[in-house]
Amino acid sequence: MAPIAAADIPSLGLLYKLKKLDKAQTTPHNDRIGLIRGDITTLAVDAIVNAANNSLLGGGGVDGAIHRAAGRGLVTECRTLKGCDTGSAKITDAYNLPCKKVIHTVGPVYDDLRPERSEAALRGCYRSSLELAVQHGLKTIAFSGISTGVYGYPSLDACQVACDTVKQFMDQNGKKLDKVIFVTFEAKDVRSYDSTLPLYFPPDTETSVDQEKAAEDQAAEAEATASKLPDVPTTDPADADPDHAQKKQKHDGES
Ligand code: AR6
């Protein structure tokens, strides 16, 4: 399968425009957020983010797919890194992958007795990966759904943490990155991102497009009505018709 370039991955801004939800590039981050479903190893972006384990020596899931596609050079370099803490990230070359670098982050094994600890660690994964990308001058970065596979983080909760952390980072450092891409693989994650992304990166709302159209229609209607109205009299009708006052008095007297 041919590698997919960052520019060919649809941004939220484009998706909103296709759905006629967005007027223009008015919501700051929408053209810098990408969404694609597929195999992250096929993306020709600056960096892909691997959902690794503390050893950084490979495993199953996306980690296994990345190591297989990269070739032996990746695990050889990973050995020199001496592992990675949960919630942190380290960077390597990409070897046979079409991307330039691989950022390896270690998500939490979801702890449903202490969800706040899992959340803090997952935030750390996204934040430290973004920081590494910026430090290395990487402009386009694609995230797999960290911890949402065998580490058991509920998809919707993980997605909210991912969107919120990326949004906060972009609010502060947005211009340093050209595109942050969320890569979904399974249907549950597709559903989570479809419902969550518009909450964190809203379109320049449907209502505002509708309201603008309604305001235009109203103005046109008002203009049409105004053109049909008689001119406003500039003098008192009684002055223009001297009999009028008498007629009126007579009429009032009859009733
Ligand atoms: N491209 C994009 N996403 C993928 C791909 C792929 N090729 N393959 C799987 N996913 P997981 P974790 C998605 O289990 O939960 C490894 O053994 C998948 O649908 O890979 O963080 C490590 O060595 C899911 O949404 O990572 C660790 O031991 C997401 O990638 C452990 O698993 C993450 O699922 C880490 O567990």
Tab-separated table of C-alpha atoms and ligand atoms in Angstrom:
chain	number	residue	atom	x	y	z
A	1	MET	CA	0.000	0.000	0.000
A	2	ALA	CA	1.385	3.423	-0.976
A	3	PRO	CA	2.314	5.662	1.970
A	4	ILE	CA	-0.184	8.392	2.783
A	5	ALA	CA	1.253	11.911	3.061
A	6	ALA	CA	0.168	14.266	5.845
A	7	ALA	CA	-1.317	16.668	3.283
A	8	ASP	CA	-3.593	13.885	1.979
A	9	ILE	CA	-5.079	13.165	5.402
A	10	PRO	CA	-8.316	15.113	5.709
A	11	SER	CA	-8.364	17.865	8.312
A	12	LEU	CA	-11.392	18.593	10.456
A	13	GLY	CA	-11.690	21.940	8.661
A	14	LEU	CA	-12.074	20.126	5.330
A	15	LEU	CA	-14.480	17.549	6.764
A	16	TYR	CA	-16.629	20.336	8.223
A	17	LYS	CA	-16.622	22.219	4.918
A	18	LEU	CA	-17.693	19.083	3.042
A	19	LYS	CA	-20.560	18.722	5.516
A	20	LYS	CA	-21.265	22.457	5.069
A	21	LEU	CA	-20.768	23.024	8.807
A	22	ASP	CA	-17.972	25.525	8.488
A	23	LYS	CA	-18.015	28.823	6.625
A	24	ALA	CA	-14.275	29.255	6.401
A	25	GLN	CA	-11.115	28.772	8.417
A	26	THR	CA	-12.595	30.549	11.361
A	27	THR	CA	-12.036	28.025	14.147
A	28	PRO	CA	-8.326	28.182	14.914
A	29	HIS	CA	-7.202	24.531	15.071
A	30	ASN	CA	-9.526	22.746	12.668
A	31	ASP	CA	-7.132	22.806	9.735
A	32	ARG	CA	-4.359	21.447	11.941
A	33	ILE	CA	-6.271	18.429	13.245
A	34	GLY	CA	-6.434	15.335	11.035
A	35	LEU	CA	-8.450	12.160	11.343
A	36	ILE	CA	-7.886	8.903	9.492
A	37	ARG	CA	-8.814	5.272	10.002
A	38	GLY	CA	-6.144	2.768	9.062
A	39	ASP	CA	-2.698	1.353	9.672
A	40	ILE	CA	-0.408	3.983	11.214
A	41	THR	CA	2.656	2.300	9.676
A	42	THR	CA	1.555	3.519	6.217
A	43	LEU	CA	1.648	7.240	7.096
A	44	ALA	CA	4.416	9.360	5.562
A	45	VAL	CA	4.232	11.972	8.321
A	46	ASP	CA	7.088	13.445	10.353
A	47	ALA	CA	6.380	11.293	13.408
A	48	ILE	CA	4.099	8.441	14.357
A	49	VAL	CA	3.387	7.715	18.018
A	50	ASN	CA	3.704	4.123	19.149
A	51	ALA	CA	1.733	2.662	22.067
A	52	ALA	CA	4.737	0.918	23.595
A	53	ASN	CA	5.498	-0.795	26.921
A	54	ASN	CA	8.088	0.136	29.551
A	55	SER	CA	10.803	-2.008	27.925
A	56	LEU	CA	10.431	-0.298	24.519
A	57	LEU	CA	11.498	-3.620	23.002
A	58	GLY	CA	8.327	-4.305	21.055
A	59	GLY	CA	5.152	-6.248	21.715
A	60	GLY	CA	1.754	-6.861	20.130
A	61	GLY	CA	-0.881	-4.495	18.723
A	62	VAL	CA	0.323	-1.300	17.101
A	63	ASP	CA	3.745	-1.743	18.728
A	64	GLY	CA	4.195	-5.081	16.963
A	65	ALA	CA	3.010	-3.627	13.642
A	66	ILE	CA	5.478	-0.717	13.928
A	67	HIS	CA	8.442	-2.940	14.799
A	68	ARG	CA	7.615	-5.389	11.977
A	69	ALA	CA	7.339	-2.614	9.404
A	70	ALA	CA	10.419	-0.734	10.645
A	71	GLY	CA	12.743	-3.747	10.667
A	72	ARG	CA	15.458	-4.849	13.105
A	73	GLY	CA	17.155	-1.465	13.245
A	74	LEU	CA	14.320	-0.126	15.407
A	75	VAL	CA	14.665	-2.643	18.228
A	76	THR	CA	18.462	-2.243	18.137
A	77	GLU	CA	18.081	1.518	18.718
A	78	CYS	CA	15.328	0.985	21.307
A	79	ARG	CA	17.716	-1.188	23.345
A	80	THR	CA	19.987	1.816	23.809
A	81	LEU	CA	17.146	3.858	25.377
A	82	LYS	CA	16.931	1.760	28.564
A	83	GLY	CA	13.133	1.723	28.663
A	84	CYS	CA	10.607	4.481	29.280
A	85	ASP	CA	8.371	5.472	32.202
A	86	THR	CA	4.617	5.267	31.971
A	87	GLY	CA	3.284	8.655	30.819
A	88	SER	CA	6.585	9.623	29.155
A	89	ALA	CA	7.936	9.343	25.611
A	90	LYS	CA	11.210	8.712	23.747
A	91	ILE	CA	12.115	9.154	20.103
A	92	THR	CA	13.929	6.995	17.533
A	93	ASP	CA	14.574	6.877	13.829
A	94	ALA	CA	11.963	5.192	11.670
A	95	TYR	CA	14.138	2.782	9.588
A	96	ASN	CA	11.968	1.127	6.905
A	97	LEU	CA	8.824	3.089	7.833
A	98	PRO	CA	7.686	5.930	5.540
A	99	CYS	CA	7.606	8.420	8.455
A	100	LYS	CA	10.727	10.292	9.624
A	101	LYS	CA	10.698	9.429	13.334
A	102	VAL	CA	8.897	7.167	15.776
A	103	ILE	CA	7.886	8.534	19.163
A	104	HIS	CA	7.396	5.703	21.655
A	105	THR	CA	5.104	6.479	24.570
A	106	VAL	CA	3.975	4.198	27.359
A	107	GLY	CA	0.312	4.478	28.265
A	108	PRO	CA	-1.155	3.333	31.572
A	109	VAL	CA	-2.776	-0.050	32.088
A	110	TYR	CA	-6.254	1.270	32.894
A	111	ASP	CA	-7.006	1.193	36.608
A	112	ASP	CA	-10.741	1.499	37.125
A	113	LEU	CA	-10.251	1.860	40.877
A	114	ARG	CA	-8.053	4.926	40.342
A	115	PRO	CA	-9.150	6.366	36.997
A	116	GLU	CA	-7.633	9.770	37.805
A	117	ARG	CA	-4.159	8.199	37.906
A	118	SER	CA	-4.731	6.570	34.537
A	119	GLU	CA	-5.926	9.898	33.157
A	120	ALA	CA	-2.869	11.774	34.436
A	121	ALA	CA	-0.554	9.206	32.851
A	122	LEU	CA	-2.421	9.268	29.541
A	123	ARG	CA	-2.259	13.077	29.468
A	124	GLY	CA	1.472	12.748	30.051
A	125	CYS	CA	1.756	10.464	26.996
A	126	TYR	CA	0.110	12.975	24.657
A	127	ARG	CA	1.842	16.013	26.128
A	128	SER	CA	5.342	14.511	26.177
A	129	SER	CA	4.949	13.167	22.624
A	130	LEU	CA	3.888	16.604	21.365
A	131	GLU	CA	6.755	18.259	23.225
A	132	LEU	CA	9.254	15.797	21.696
A	133	ALA	CA	7.894	16.512	18.227
A	134	VAL	CA	8.336	20.263	18.703
A	135	GLN	CA	11.825	19.851	20.203
A	136	HIS	CA	12.870	17.873	17.115
A	137	GLY	CA	11.328	20.311	14.642
A	138	LEU	CA	8.728	17.762	13.520
A	139	LYS	CA	5.626	19.373	12.077
A	140	THR	CA	3.206	16.517	11.483
A	141	ILE	CA	2.498	13.878	14.113
A	142	ALA	CA	0.103	10.919	14.056
A	143	PHE	CA	-1.166	9.273	17.239
A	144	SER	CA	-2.392	5.726	17.657
A	145	GLY	CA	-5.022	5.252	20.367
A	146	ILE	CA	-2.615	4.962	23.298
A	147	SER	CA	-3.780	2.414	25.948
A	148	THR	CA	-7.077	1.662	24.195
A	149	GLY	CA	-6.068	-1.885	23.185
A	150	VAL	CA	-4.695	-4.481	25.583
A	151	TYR	CA	-4.110	-1.817	28.256
A	152	GLY	CA	-7.902	-1.510	28.504
A	153	TYR	CA	-8.519	2.264	28.676
A	154	PRO	CA	-12.199	2.827	27.748
A	155	SER	CA	-12.212	4.209	24.226
A	156	LEU	CA	-14.459	7.246	24.800
A	157	ASP	CA	-12.632	8.317	27.975
A	158	ALA	CA	-9.235	7.918	26.299
A	159	CYS	CA	-10.449	9.890	23.309
A	160	GLN	CA	-11.596	12.787	25.531
A	161	VAL	CA	-8.197	12.861	27.247
A	162	ALA	CA	-6.437	12.799	23.870
A	163	CYS	CA	-8.563	15.617	22.418
A	164	ASP	CA	-8.353	17.771	25.543
A	165	THR	CA	-4.581	17.408	25.900
A	166	VAL	CA	-3.965	18.110	22.220
A	167	LYS	CA	-6.280	21.129	22.341
A	168	GLN	CA	-4.499	22.578	25.382
A	169	PHE	CA	-1.130	22.027	23.715
A	170	MET	CA	-2.289	23.663	20.493
A	171	ASP	CA	-3.756	26.622	22.362
A	172	GLN	CA	-0.250	27.277	23.685
A	173	ASN	CA	1.992	25.989	20.875
A	174	GLY	CA	-0.383	25.509	17.939
A	175	LYS	CA	1.726	27.262	15.326
A	176	LYS	CA	4.686	24.974	16.009
A	177	LEU	CA	2.836	22.008	14.509
A	178	ASP	CA	1.243	21.779	11.070
A	179	LYS	CA	-0.945	18.777	11.748
A	180	VAL	CA	-1.840	16.499	14.647
A	181	ILE	CA	-3.505	13.371	13.284
A	182	PHE	CA	-5.650	10.936	15.234
A	183	VAL	CA	-5.413	7.435	13.767
A	184	THR	CA	-8.304	5.116	14.516
A	185	PHE	CA	-8.245	1.417	13.828
A	186	GLU	CA	-11.225	-0.310	15.421
A	187	ALA	CA	-14.872	0.739	15.050
A	188	LYS	CA	-15.217	1.702	18.748
A	189	ASP	CA	-12.457	4.290	18.342
A	190	VAL	CA	-13.939	5.603	15.090
A	191	ARG	CA	-17.212	6.209	16.937
A	192	SER	CA	-15.440	7.851	19.884
A	193	TYR	CA	-13.535	10.316	17.688
A	194	ASP	CA	-16.525	11.073	15.467
A	195	SER	CA	-18.567	12.087	18.504
A	196	THR	CA	-15.807	13.744	20.573
A	197	LEU	CA	-13.728	15.765	18.101
A	198	PRO	CA	-16.526	18.287	17.348
A	199	LEU	CA	-16.838	18.984	21.091
A	200	TYR	CA	-13.180	19.966	21.453
A	201	PHE	CA	-12.659	21.374	17.947
A	202	PRO	CA	-16.109	22.675	17.023
A	203	PRO	CA	-17.030	23.767	13.521
A	204	ASP	CA	-17.922	27.400	13.018
A	205	THR	CA	-21.324	26.153	13.940
A	206	GLU	CA	-24.165	25.099	11.738
A	207	THR	CA	-26.352	27.607	13.586
A	208	SER	CA	-24.118	30.516	12.671
A	209	VAL	CA	-24.359	29.579	8.975
A	210	ASP	CA	-28.122	29.211	9.402
A	211	GLN	CA	-28.392	32.427	11.365
A	212	GLU	CA	-26.503	34.332	8.692
A	213	LYS	CA	-28.833	32.948	6.002
A	214	ALA	CA	-31.893	33.779	8.141
A	215	ALA	CA	-30.609	37.339	8.696
A	216	GLU	CA	-30.030	37.791	4.935
A	217	ASP	CA	-33.560	36.488	4.162
A	218	GLN	CA	-35.054	38.777	6.803
A	219	ALA	CA	-33.227	41.826	5.421
A	220	ALA	CA	-34.393	41.044	1.854
A	221	GLU	CA	-37.987	40.593	3.062
A	222	ALA	CA	-37.889	43.874	4.991
A	223	GLU	CA	-36.568	45.699	1.911
A	224	ALA	CA	-39.318	44.235	-0.295
A	225	THR	CA	-42.033	45.214	2.210
A	226	ALA	CA	-40.615	48.735	2.569
A	227	SER	CA	-40.712	49.288	-1.209
A	228	LYS	CA	-44.467	48.498	-1.267
A	229	LEU	CA	-45.424	50.968	1.508
A	230	PRO	CA	-46.812	54.427	0.580
A	231	ASP	CA	-44.595	57.399	1.333
A	232	VAL	CA	-44.913	58.810	4.829
A	233	PRO	CA	-46.964	62.119	4.693
A	234	THR	CA	-44.830	65.176	5.376
A	235	THR	CA	-47.815	67.422	6.314
A	236	ASP	CA	-50.825	66.951	8.573
A	237	PRO	CA	-53.654	65.519	6.358
A	238	ALA	CA	-56.023	68.089	7.992
A	239	ASP	CA	-53.908	70.959	6.591
A	240	ALA	CA	-53.941	69.435	3.124
A	241	ASP	CA	-57.786	69.059	3.206
A	242	PRO	CA	-59.425	72.061	5.019
A	243	ASP	CA	-62.862	70.274	4.958
A	244	HIS	CA	-61.344	67.322	6.751
A	245	ALA	CA	-61.521	68.821	10.298
A	246	GLN	CA	-65.170	69.799	9.788
A	247	LYS	CA	-66.057	66.376	8.347
A	248	LYS	CA	-64.369	64.720	11.264
A	249	GLN	CA	-66.208	66.911	13.861
A	250	LYS	CA	-69.515	66.142	12.133
A	251	HIS	CA	-68.761	62.440	12.086
A	252	ASP	CA	-67.738	62.469	15.766
A	253	GLY	CA	-70.964	64.323	16.671
A	254	GLU	CA	-73.107	61.657	14.911
A	255	SER	CA	-71.677	58.755	16.860
B	1	AR6	N1	-2.369	1.148	13.227
B	1	AR6	C1	-3.068	1.999	14.020
B	1	AR6	N2	-3.646	1.609	15.184
B	1	AR6	C2	-3.521	0.312	15.537
B	1	AR6	C3	-2.810	-0.620	14.761
B	1	AR6	C4	-2.214	-0.160	13.565
B	1	AR6	N3	-1.508	-0.960	12.769
B	1	AR6	N4	-2.863	-1.815	15.404
B	1	AR6	C5	-3.590	-1.633	16.515
B	1	AR6	N5	-4.004	-0.348	16.611
B	1	AR6	P1	-2.485	-1.588	21.622
B	1	AR6	P2	-2.063	-0.386	24.266
B	1	AR6	C6	-4.767	0.337	17.652
B	1	AR6	O1	-3.011	-2.832	22.234
B	1	AR6	O2	-3.469	-0.614	24.634
B	1	AR6	C7	1.601	-3.823	23.078
B	1	AR6	O3	1.850	-5.178	23.217
B	1	AR6	C8	-5.691	-0.497	18.488
B	1	AR6	O4	-6.935	-0.682	17.859
B	1	AR6	O5	-1.537	-1.750	20.497
B	1	AR6	O6	-1.449	0.942	24.572
B	1	AR6	C9	2.683	-2.966	23.726
B	1	AR6	O7	3.967	-3.570	23.629
B	1	AR6	C10	-5.820	0.364	19.727
B	1	AR6	O8	-6.828	1.360	19.524
B	1	AR6	O9	-1.732	-0.652	22.715
B	1	AR6	C11	2.225	-2.884	25.141
B	1	AR6	O10	2.638	-4.008	25.884
B	1	AR6	C12	-4.496	1.093	19.820
B	1	AR6	O11	-3.824	0.829	18.577
B	1	AR6	C13	0.728	-2.864	25.020
B	1	AR6	O12	0.405	-3.495	23.804
B	1	AR6	C14	-3.598	0.668	20.951
B	1	AR6	O13	-3.726	-0.715	21.172
B	1	AR6	C15	0.194	-1.460	24.952
B	1	AR6	O14	-1.212	-1.504	24.988
